[in-house]
Coordinates of C-alpha atoms in Angstrom, one line a residue:
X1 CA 0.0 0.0 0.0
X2 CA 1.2 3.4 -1.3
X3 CA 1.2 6.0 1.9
X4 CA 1.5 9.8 0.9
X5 CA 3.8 11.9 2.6
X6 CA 2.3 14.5 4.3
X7 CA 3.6 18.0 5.8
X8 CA 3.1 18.5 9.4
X9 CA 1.8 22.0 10.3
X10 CA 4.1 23.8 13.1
X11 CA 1.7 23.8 16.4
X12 CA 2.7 27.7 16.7
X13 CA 0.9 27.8 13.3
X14 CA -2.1 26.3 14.6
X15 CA -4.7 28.8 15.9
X16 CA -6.5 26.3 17.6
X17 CA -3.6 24.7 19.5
X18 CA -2.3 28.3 20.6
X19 CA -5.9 29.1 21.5
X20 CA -6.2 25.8 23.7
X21 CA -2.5 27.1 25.1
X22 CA -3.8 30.3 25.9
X23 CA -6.3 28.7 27.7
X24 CA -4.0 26.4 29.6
X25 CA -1.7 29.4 30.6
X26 CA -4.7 31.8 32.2
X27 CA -5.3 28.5 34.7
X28 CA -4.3 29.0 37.8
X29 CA -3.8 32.8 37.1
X30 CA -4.9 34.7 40.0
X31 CA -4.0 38.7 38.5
X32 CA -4.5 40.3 35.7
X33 CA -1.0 42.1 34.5
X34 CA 0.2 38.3 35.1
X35 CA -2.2 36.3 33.5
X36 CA -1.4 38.9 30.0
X37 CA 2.0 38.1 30.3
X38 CA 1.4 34.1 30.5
X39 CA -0.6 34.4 26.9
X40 CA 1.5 37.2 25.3
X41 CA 4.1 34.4 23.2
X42 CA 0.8 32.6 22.5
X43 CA -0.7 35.4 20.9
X44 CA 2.5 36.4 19.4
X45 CA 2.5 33.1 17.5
X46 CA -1.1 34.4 15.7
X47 CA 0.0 37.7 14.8
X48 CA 2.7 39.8 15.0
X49 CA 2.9 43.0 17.5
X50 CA 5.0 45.2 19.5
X51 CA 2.4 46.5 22.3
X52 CA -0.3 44.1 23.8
X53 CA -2.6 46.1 26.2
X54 CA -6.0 44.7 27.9
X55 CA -8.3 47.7 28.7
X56 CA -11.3 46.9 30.7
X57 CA -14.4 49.5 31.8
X58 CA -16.4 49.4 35.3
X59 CA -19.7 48.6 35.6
X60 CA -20.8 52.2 34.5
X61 CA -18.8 52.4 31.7
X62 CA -17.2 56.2 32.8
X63 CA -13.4 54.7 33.9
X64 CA -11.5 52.1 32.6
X65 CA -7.9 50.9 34.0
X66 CA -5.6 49.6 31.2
X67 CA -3.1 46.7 31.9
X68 CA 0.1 46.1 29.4
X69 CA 2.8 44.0 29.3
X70 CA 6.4 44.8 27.5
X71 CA 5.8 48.5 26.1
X72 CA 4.9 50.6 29.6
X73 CA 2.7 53.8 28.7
X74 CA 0.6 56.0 30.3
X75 CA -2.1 53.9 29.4
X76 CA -1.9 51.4 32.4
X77 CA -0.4 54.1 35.1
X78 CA -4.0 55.2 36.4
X79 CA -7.8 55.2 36.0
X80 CA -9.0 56.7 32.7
X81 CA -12.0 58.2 31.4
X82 CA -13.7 56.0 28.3
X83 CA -15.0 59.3 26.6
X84 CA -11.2 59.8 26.4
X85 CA -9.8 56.4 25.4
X86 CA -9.0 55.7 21.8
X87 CA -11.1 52.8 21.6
X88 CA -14.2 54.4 23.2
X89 CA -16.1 53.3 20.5
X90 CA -15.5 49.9 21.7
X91 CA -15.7 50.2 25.1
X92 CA -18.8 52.3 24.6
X93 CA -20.9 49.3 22.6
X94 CA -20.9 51.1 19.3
X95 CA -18.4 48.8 17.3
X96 CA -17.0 45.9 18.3
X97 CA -13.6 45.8 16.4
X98 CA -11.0 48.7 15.7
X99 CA -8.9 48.0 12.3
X100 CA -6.4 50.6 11.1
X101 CA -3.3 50.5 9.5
X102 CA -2.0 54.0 11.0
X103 CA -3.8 55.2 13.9
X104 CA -1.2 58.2 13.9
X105 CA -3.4 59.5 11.4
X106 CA -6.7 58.2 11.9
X107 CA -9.3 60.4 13.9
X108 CA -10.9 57.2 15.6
X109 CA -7.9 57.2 17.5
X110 CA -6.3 60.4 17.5
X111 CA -9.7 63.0 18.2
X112 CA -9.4 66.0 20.4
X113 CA -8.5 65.0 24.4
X114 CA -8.0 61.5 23.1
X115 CA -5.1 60.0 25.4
X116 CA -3.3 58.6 22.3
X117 CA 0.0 60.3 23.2
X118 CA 1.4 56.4 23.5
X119 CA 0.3 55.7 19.9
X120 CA 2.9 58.6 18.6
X121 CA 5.2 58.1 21.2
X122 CA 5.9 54.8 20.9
X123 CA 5.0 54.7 16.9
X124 CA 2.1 52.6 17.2
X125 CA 0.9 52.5 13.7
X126 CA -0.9 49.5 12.4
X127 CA -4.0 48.3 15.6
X128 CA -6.4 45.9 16.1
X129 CA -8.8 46.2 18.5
X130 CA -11.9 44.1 19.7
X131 CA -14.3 43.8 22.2
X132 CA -14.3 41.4 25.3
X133 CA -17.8 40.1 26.0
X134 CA -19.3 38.3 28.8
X135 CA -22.4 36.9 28.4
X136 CA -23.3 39.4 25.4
X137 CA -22.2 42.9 27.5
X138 CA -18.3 44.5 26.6
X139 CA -16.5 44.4 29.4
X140 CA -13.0 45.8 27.7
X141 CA -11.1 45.5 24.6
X142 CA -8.2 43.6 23.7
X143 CA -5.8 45.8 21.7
X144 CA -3.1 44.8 19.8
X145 CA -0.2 47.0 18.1
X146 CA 2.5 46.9 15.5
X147 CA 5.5 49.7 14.6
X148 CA 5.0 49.3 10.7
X149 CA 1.9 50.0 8.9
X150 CA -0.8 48.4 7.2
X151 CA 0.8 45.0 9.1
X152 CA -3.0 43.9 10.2
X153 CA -6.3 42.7 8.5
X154 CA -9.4 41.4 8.6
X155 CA -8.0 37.6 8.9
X156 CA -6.1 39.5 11.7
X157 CA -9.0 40.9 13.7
X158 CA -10.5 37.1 13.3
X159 CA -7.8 35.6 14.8
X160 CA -8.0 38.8 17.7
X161 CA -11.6 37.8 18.1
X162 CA -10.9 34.0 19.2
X163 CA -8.3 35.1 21.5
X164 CA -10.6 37.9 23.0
X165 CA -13.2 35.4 23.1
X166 CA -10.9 33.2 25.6
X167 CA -9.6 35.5 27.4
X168 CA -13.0 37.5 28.6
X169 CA -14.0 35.7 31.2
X170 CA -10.9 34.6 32.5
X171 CA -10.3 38.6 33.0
X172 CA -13.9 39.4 33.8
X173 CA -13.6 36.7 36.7
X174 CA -9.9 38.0 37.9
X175 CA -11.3 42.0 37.7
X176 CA -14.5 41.0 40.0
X177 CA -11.8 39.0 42.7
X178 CA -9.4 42.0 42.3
X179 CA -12.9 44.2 43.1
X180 CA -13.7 42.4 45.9
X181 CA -10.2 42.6 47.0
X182 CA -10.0 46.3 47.2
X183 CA -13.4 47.0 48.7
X184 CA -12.1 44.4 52.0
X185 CA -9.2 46.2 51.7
X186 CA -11.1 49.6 52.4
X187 CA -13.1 48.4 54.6
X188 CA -10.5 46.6 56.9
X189 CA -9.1 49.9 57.0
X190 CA -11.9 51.7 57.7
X191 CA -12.8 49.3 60.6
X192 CA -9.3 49.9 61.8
X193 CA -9.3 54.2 61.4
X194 CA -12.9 53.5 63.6
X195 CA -11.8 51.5 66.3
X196 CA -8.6 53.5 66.9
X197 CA -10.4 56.9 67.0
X198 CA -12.8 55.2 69.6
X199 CA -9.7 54.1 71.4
X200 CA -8.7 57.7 71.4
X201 CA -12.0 58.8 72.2
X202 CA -12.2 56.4 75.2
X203 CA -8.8 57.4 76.3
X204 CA -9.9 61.3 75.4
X205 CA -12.6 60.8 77.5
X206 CA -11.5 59.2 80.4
X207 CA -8.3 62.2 80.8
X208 CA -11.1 64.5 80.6
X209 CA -13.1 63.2 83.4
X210 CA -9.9 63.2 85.3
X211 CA -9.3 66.9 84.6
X212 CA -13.5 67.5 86.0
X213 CA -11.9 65.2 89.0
X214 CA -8.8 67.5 89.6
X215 CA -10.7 70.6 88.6
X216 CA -13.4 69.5 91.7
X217 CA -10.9 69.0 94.4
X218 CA -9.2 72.4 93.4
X219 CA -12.3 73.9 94.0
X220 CA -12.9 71.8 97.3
X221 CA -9.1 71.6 98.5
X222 CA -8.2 75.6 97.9
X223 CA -11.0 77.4 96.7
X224 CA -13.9 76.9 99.5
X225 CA -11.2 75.8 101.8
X226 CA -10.2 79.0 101.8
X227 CA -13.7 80.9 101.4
X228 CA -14.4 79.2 104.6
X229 CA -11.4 80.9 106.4
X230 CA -12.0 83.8 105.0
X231 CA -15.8 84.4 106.3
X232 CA -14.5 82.7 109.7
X233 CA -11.6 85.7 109.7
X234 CA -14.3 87.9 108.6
X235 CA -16.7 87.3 111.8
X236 CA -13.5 87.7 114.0
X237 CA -12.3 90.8 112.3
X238 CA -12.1 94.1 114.2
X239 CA -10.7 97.0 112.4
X240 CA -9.7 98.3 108.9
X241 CA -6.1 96.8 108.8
X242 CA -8.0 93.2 109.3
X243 CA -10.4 94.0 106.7
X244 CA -8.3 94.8 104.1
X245 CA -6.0 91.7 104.5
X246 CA -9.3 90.0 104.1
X247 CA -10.1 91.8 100.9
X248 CA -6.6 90.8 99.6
X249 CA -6.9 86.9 100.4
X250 CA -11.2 87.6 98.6
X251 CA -9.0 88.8 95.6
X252 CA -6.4 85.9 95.7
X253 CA -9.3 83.4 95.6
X254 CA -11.0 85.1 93.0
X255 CA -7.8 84.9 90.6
X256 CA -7.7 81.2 91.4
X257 CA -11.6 80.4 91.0
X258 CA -10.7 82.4 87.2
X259 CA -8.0 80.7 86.6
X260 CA -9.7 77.4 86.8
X261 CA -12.8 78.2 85.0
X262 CA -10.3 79.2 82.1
X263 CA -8.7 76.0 82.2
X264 CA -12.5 74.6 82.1
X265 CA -13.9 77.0 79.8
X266 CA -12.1 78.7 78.1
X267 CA -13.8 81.9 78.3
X268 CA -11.0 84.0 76.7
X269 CA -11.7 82.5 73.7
X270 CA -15.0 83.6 73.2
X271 CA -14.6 87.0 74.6
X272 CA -11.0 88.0 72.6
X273 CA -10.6 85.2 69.6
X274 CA -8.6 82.7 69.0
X275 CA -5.1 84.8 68.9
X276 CA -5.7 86.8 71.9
X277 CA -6.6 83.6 73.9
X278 CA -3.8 81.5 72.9
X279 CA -1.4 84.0 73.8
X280 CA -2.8 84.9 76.9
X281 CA -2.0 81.1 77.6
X282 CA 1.3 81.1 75.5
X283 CA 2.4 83.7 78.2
X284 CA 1.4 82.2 81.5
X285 CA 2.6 78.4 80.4
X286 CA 5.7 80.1 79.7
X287 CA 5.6 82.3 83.1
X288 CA 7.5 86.2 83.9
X289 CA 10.9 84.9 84.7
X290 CA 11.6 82.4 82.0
X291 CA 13.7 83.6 79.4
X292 CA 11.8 82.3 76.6
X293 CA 10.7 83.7 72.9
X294 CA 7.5 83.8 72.3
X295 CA 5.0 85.0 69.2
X296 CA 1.0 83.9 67.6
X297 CA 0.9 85.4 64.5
X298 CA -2.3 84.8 62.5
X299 CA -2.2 85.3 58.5
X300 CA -5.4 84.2 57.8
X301 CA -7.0 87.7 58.8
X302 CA -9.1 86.1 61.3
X303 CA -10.6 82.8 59.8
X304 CA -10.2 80.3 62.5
X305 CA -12.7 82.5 64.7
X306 CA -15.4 82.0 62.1
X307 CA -15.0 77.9 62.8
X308 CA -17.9 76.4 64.8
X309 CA -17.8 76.3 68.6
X310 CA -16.5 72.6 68.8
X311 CA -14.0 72.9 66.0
X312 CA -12.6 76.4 67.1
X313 CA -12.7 74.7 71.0
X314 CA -11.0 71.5 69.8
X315 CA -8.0 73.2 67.6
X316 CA -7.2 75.4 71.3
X317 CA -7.2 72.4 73.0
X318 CA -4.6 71.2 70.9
X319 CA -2.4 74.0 71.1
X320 CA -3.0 74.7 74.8
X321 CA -1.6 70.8 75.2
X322 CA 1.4 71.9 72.4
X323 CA 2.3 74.5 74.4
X324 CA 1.8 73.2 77.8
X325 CA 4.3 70.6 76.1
X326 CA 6.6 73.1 74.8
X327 CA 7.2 74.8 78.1
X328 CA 7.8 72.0 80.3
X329 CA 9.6 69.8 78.5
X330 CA 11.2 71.2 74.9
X331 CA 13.9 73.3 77.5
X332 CA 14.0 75.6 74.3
X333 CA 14.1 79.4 73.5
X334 CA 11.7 80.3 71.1
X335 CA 8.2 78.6 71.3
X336 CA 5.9 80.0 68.1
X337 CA 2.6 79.4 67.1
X338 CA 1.5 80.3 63.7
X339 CA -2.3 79.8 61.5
X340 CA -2.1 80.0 58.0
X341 CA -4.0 79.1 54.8
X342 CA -3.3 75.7 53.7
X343 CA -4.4 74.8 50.3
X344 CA -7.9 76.1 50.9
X345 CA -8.0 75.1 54.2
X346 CA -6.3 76.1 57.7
X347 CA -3.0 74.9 59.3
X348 CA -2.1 75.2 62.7
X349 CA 1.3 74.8 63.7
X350 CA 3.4 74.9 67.2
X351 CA 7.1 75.0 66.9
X352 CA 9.8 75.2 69.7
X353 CA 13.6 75.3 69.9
X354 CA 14.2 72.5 72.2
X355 CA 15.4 69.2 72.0
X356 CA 12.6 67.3 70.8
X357 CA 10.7 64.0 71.5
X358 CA 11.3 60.5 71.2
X359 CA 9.6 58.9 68.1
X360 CA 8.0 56.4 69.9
X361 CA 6.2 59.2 72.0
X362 CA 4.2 60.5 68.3
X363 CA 4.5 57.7 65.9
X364 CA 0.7 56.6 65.2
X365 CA 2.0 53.1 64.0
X366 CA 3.3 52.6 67.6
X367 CA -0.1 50.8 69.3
X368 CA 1.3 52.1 72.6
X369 CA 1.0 56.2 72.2
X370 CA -0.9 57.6 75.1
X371 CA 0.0 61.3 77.0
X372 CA -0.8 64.1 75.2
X373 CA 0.5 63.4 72.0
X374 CA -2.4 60.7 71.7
X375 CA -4.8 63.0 72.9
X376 CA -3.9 65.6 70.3
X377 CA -4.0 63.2 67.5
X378 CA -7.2 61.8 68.7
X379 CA -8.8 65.4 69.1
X380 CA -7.1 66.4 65.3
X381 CA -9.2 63.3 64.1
X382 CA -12.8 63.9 66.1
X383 CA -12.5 67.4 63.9
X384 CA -11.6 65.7 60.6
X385 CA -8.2 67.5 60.8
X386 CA -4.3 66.0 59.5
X387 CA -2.4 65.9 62.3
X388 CA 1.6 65.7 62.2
X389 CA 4.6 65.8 64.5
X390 CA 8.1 66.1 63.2
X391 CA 11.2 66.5 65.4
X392 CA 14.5 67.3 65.0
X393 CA 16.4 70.7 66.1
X394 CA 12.8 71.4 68.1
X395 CA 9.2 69.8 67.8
X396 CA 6.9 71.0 65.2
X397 CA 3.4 70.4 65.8
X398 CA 0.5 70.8 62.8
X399 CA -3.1 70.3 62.9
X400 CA -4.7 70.8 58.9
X401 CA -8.0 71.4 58.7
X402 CA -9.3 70.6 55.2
X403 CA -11.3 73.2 52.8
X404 CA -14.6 71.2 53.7
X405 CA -14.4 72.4 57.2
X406 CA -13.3 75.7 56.7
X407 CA -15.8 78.5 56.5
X408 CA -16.0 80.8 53.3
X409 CA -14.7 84.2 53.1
X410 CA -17.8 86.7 53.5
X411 CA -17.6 89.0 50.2
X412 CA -16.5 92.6 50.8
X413 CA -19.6 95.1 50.9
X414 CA -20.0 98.1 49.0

């Protein structure tokens, strides 16, 4: 029996072997950039190209996030939106394949606001792009890319069609996992940002009812202790010299009784603003004899008194405890405290001279911060405000308080 000889076909030549390949590559794939790299030689054995780019849309279709392997664009480096992508047609359900053999100069590609700067760039003449379809809805479009023109055709986007074809749910399945991903993500770290400001609240909350503690036995130790010897010395006293002492100790106890409401309430705040207040208290912390620098310089013209009560109360709380801080412990020169604009917003800063403070004593990613650090932090964060420490030839202390919570400037009248 005669047998004919007969020529066996290359498997790279074989689109249905490369397609079952492609198939055998995505398995086990369990992200996206990855699981284009494992097909790219596959698809390189259908048709020839120099840029291979997967681009898929969200459930809206408004942003799509691109992922590439071997050229690197701008393409994949963030979020985009598909009114601007040079497949939009695509990705928008209007076509479902892109064929060109210069998309340097074809409109499709190149329209006004289009991000097509890699196409020029990189010289990305000849394309083929197609949709990617799950269960009948695009979800993306596979887009393939060659250097020299006219290099693709409609055999070409036939062979990009089969490869889209197997690669669609694949990616569709590996997007949804990446989805869910990111949303535990965010929420794991929103669970953690809430339980660590009600730490601080608890911790907030429990110093404060120590200060109402210290702030009652003041009042019972000195304050009515004293009231009381003072009406008894009163009942006993018998002339003008007696009398007068009397009125001097009334006036010693009324300075106290003020000075603890102030630390209470502070009243100076609402009676002088924000400036006035603070270095009222700058001044006392720092005391007559020290020999110590001091200025509160306000360039925002006033702002931080137009705040509401609790934000206004909270930021002086903050630099009372800064500056309390400051002049006990810094053993500096020059303490300042300074409110500015910050990009819309307001930034208060304290700054001293001294010699600083131990990381460990600010670092939030320490789980043991407590002392008033912690409760300036956790104060900053009740308000919605960025709070940072740096150290290092003095302490530096900022609260930001974004644009949101920042009042708007009252337009000059006529």
């Amino acid at each position: 029996m005669r047998q004919e000889n007969r020529a066996v076909q290359p498997a790279e030549e074989n689109p249905l072997l490369s397609l079952l390949r492609i198939s055998s590559h995505l398995a086990g794939q369990v992200e996206i950039r990855a699981a284009l790299r494992s097909v790219k030689a596959e698809i390189e054995n259908l048709l020839p190209l120099d840029h291979l780019d997967v681009c898929l849309i969200d459930d809206d279709a408004v942003w799509n996030t691109s992922y590439e392997v071997g050229i690197r664009t701008r393409w994949s480096l963030s979020r985009t939106l598909v009114s601007l992508s040079p497949v939009r047609s695509i990705l928008y359900g209007e076509t479902d394949h892109m064929l060109t053999g210069n998309a340097m100069e074809d409109p499709r590609y190149t329209y006004p606001g289009a991000i097509s700067q890699p196409i020029f760039r990189h010289q990305l003449r000849s394309r083929v792009n197609v949709a990617m379809k799950v269960l009948g809805r695009t979800i993306g479009a596979l887009n393939c890319s060659s250097r020299r023109p006219d290099q693709y055709d409609e055999a070409t986007v036939e062979r990009v069609r089969h490869v889209a074809d197997v690669l669609a749910p694949y990616f569709y399945s590996l997007r949804a996992t990446e989805k869910a991903k990111q949303a535990a993500i965010v929420h794991a770290e929103a669970q953690a940002r809430e339980e660590g400001l009600r730490q601080g609240a608890l911790e907030l909350t429990r110093t404060l009812e120590q200060e109402r503690q210290r702030i009652g036995m003041d009042l019972h130790d000195q304050t009515l202790a004293d009231l009381t010897r003072i009406m008894r010395d009163m009942e006993r006293a018998d002339d003008a010299a007696d009398r007068a002492r009397i009125v001097n100790r009334l006036q010693d106890c009324i300075q106290d009784l003020r000075r603890i409401i102030d630390t209470a309430v502070p009243t100076l705040l609402d009676l002088f603003g924000f400036v006035h207040a603070l270095r009222i208290h700058l001044e006392r912390a720092v005391g007559d004899g020290a020999d110590v620098s001091i200025s509160v310089v306000d360039d925002t013209n006033g702002r931080i008194d137009e705040l509401d009560a609790t934000t206004r109360i909270a930021l002086f709380r903050i630099a009372q405890e800064a500056i309390n801080n400051a002049a006990r412990h810094s053993g500096g020169d020059r303490i300042c405290v300074t409110v500015s604009p910050h990009e819309g917003g307001l930034k208060l800063a304290i700054a001293d001279t001294g010699q600083g403070i131990p990381e460990p004593t600010y670092n939030s990613s320490s789980q043991k911060v407590t002392g008033g650090v912690a409760h300036m932090r956790t104060r900053a964060r009740l308000i919605a405000a960025d709070f940072r420490v740096t150290t290092g030839g003095g302490t530096r202390i900022e609260v930001i308080l974004p644009k949101t919570k920042t009042p708007p400037r009252a337009a000059p009248q006529d």
